[in-house]
Amino acid sequence: MVAWMLCGVLLAAVVGLALRLWLLHRQMDALGASFQAHLALDTNTLLTVSTGDRHLRGLAVVLNQELRGLREERRRLQQGDQELKAAITNISHDLRTPLTSLCGYLDLLEQQDTSPTVRRYLTILRERTDALRTLTEELFRYSVITATLPQLTCAPVNLTDSLTTSLAAFYGPLTQRGITPELHLPDTPVYAHADPTALRRVFGNILNNAVKYSDGDLQVTLTADGAVTFSNHASGLDQVQTERLFDRFYTVETARSSTGLGLSIAKLLTEEMGGVITATYEDGQLHIRVTFPQEM
């Protein structure tokens, strides 16, 4: 009889311990899920636990301390990013007025009778001034886009038409570089859910990158599932540089008239439309692939 009672007590103790462990595991899982959710959201709320276990409550205290530190760091980074964007906007805006005046005086000088040497110097000044004006405008557009993203209106868009229109707009620059693009399209039009204006800017920025860095070729392929791939040989690139192409202000060659913002803007707009843009480098070729959500 005593043995049966001892077995009953032990069984009850084991069941109680198992139940306590099960509840503790559930509370730990809930705490972990809550921590992940708090990391993803910009909220001031803290983690709470509905248990009297001092170890679990102590863990919640430690996690809340980490959350406070992460929030403070996030605010600091956001403030720094906003200050940088504001500084870029102000600087590029302030440069516009003197650049406009400089271009005006250059126009007047070019109308005068000058010696071949002066004419050559004026040509160099014109090239440098135009490059500076292009960089200033690019900086200004980037700061405006990132500071207040435009309200995108996504709707079914004919990718085939948008792609061919963008290529036609770059006919002059491509021809000047001796590039004859090879276009591969499906037999039937392909549609995607995107903003038409933002889509053209994405294609335009990618094509502008090809004009600057291609070795003289360009292949553009559109597949039936809505993926667009721009491929060209780029001997000045490598895999490490390719991984940084979408970084802000990164340029392969700093001497060229580029801020390195074109592909960064393309990435920003693509992701804002729910799409994905990637860059890979294989056998001396750069491949930039863009996909957008299919027509809804």
XYZ file of N, CA, C and O in Angstrom, residues 72 244 255:
12
model
N 17.627 53.273 -29.471
C 18.428 54.493 -29.435
C 19.383 54.557 -30.621
O 19.562 55.615 -31.247
N 28.707 45.811 -54.721
C 28.541 47.155 -54.156
C 27.856 48.131 -55.121
O 27.725 49.312 -54.811
N 36.653 58.929 -61.517
C 36.968 60.011 -62.448
C 35.826 60.279 -63.413
O 35.764 61.318 -64.027
